[in-house]
């Protein structure tokens, strides 16, 4: 995990870097993610190693986080945007990809969140966690996210 540490006993603060096709690439703390409208998701997913899991997450939509960073995506018409993809990387190297259309309200419009808390526990030290309510399995619920990259096929 990439962290910033201040002098004394202050806890480590995780940061997540938004980069790629963005006009305003930025490094955000979980506290800064809380500036965006928060949504709650009560979810269940299956894990190969630990079985069925239930969690309640809160945090902003990934869509709102990306829009705030001014994506360089042509939203004229509906076809040009569909080549874009979002890659999220965790502190342990686990990496997952979403397609732009999964979160675009004119397509899948899924309420995919960058969670700032899990079951009421803040994620300021661990880093945000991806919430993909429509996924049956937990493997895209990537935790300790350190980077979110927006790219496009053909770049
Ligand atoms: N960074 C990271 N996030 C991850 C994983 C991982 O290996 N690394 N495993 C995923 C898998 S396989 C599952 S099932 C869920 C498990 O979440 P839980 O243990 O909090 O229920 O986390 C996901 N998030
Ligand atoms: Mo899992």
PDB file of N, CA and C in Angstrom, residues 45-53 136-138:
ATOM      1  N   UNK A  45     -21.854 -12.083  -2.148  1.00  0.00           N
ATOM      2  CA  UNK A  45     -21.072 -12.659  -3.245  1.00  0.00           C
ATOM      3  C   UNK A  45     -20.434 -13.936  -2.755  1.00  0.00           C
ATOM      4  N   UNK A  46     -20.108 -14.795  -3.722  1.00  0.00           N
ATOM      5  CA  UNK A  46     -19.503 -16.074  -3.380  1.00  0.00           C
ATOM      6  C   UNK A  46     -17.989 -15.978  -3.494  1.00  0.00           C
ATOM      7  N   UNK A  47     -17.301 -16.610  -2.539  1.00  0.00           N
ATOM      8  CA  UNK A  47     -15.842 -16.698  -2.588  1.00  0.00           C
ATOM      9  C   UNK A  47     -15.439 -18.160  -2.650  1.00  0.00           C
ATOM     10  N   UNK A  48     -14.508 -18.479  -3.538  1.00  0.00           N
ATOM     11  CA  UNK A  48     -14.061 -19.870  -3.692  1.00  0.00           C
ATOM     12  C   UNK A  48     -13.509 -20.410  -2.389  1.00  0.00           C
ATOM     13  N   UNK A  49     -12.822 -19.553  -1.604  1.00  0.00           N
ATOM     14  CA  UNK A  49     -12.166 -20.058  -0.389  1.00  0.00           C
ATOM     15  C   UNK A  49     -13.016 -19.898   0.859  1.00  0.00           C
ATOM     16  N   UNK A  50     -13.930 -18.913   0.901  1.00  0.00           N
ATOM     17  CA  UNK A  50     -14.669 -18.705   2.156  1.00  0.00           C
ATOM     18  C   UNK A  50     -16.187 -18.743   2.004  1.00  0.00           C
ATOM     19  N   UNK A  51     -16.693 -19.099   0.812  1.00  0.00           N
ATOM     20  CA  UNK A  51     -18.136 -19.265   0.641  1.00  0.00           C
ATOM     21  C   UNK A  51     -18.881 -17.953   0.517  1.00  0.00           C
ATOM     22  N   UNK A  52     -20.185 -18.001   0.838  1.00  0.00           N
ATOM     23  CA  UNK A  52     -21.041 -16.833   0.632  1.00  0.00           C
ATOM     24  C   UNK A  52     -20.735 -15.744   1.657  1.00  0.00           C
ATOM     25  N   UNK A  53     -20.520 -14.527   1.162  1.00  0.00           N
ATOM     26  CA  UNK A  53     -20.209 -13.377   2.021  1.00  0.00           C
ATOM     27  C   UNK A  53     -21.306 -12.334   1.899  1.00  0.00           C
ATOM     28  N   UNK A 136     -21.673 -12.186  -9.185  1.00  0.00           N
ATOM     29  CA  UNK A 136     -21.991 -13.321  -8.327  1.00  0.00           C
ATOM     30  C   UNK A 136     -20.794 -13.717  -7.460  1.00  0.00           C
ATOM     31  N   UNK A 137     -19.593 -13.458  -7.951  1.00  0.00           N
ATOM     32  CA  UNK A 137     -18.371 -13.822  -7.229  1.00  0.00           C
ATOM     33  C   UNK A 137     -17.666 -12.568  -6.715  1.00  0.00           C
ATOM     34  N   UNK A 138     -16.815 -12.788  -5.696  1.00  0.00           N
ATOM     35  CA  UNK A 138     -16.210 -11.641  -5.015  1.00  0.00           C
ATOM     36  C   UNK A 138     -14.915 -11.125  -5.605  1.00  0.00           C
TER      37      UNK A 138
END
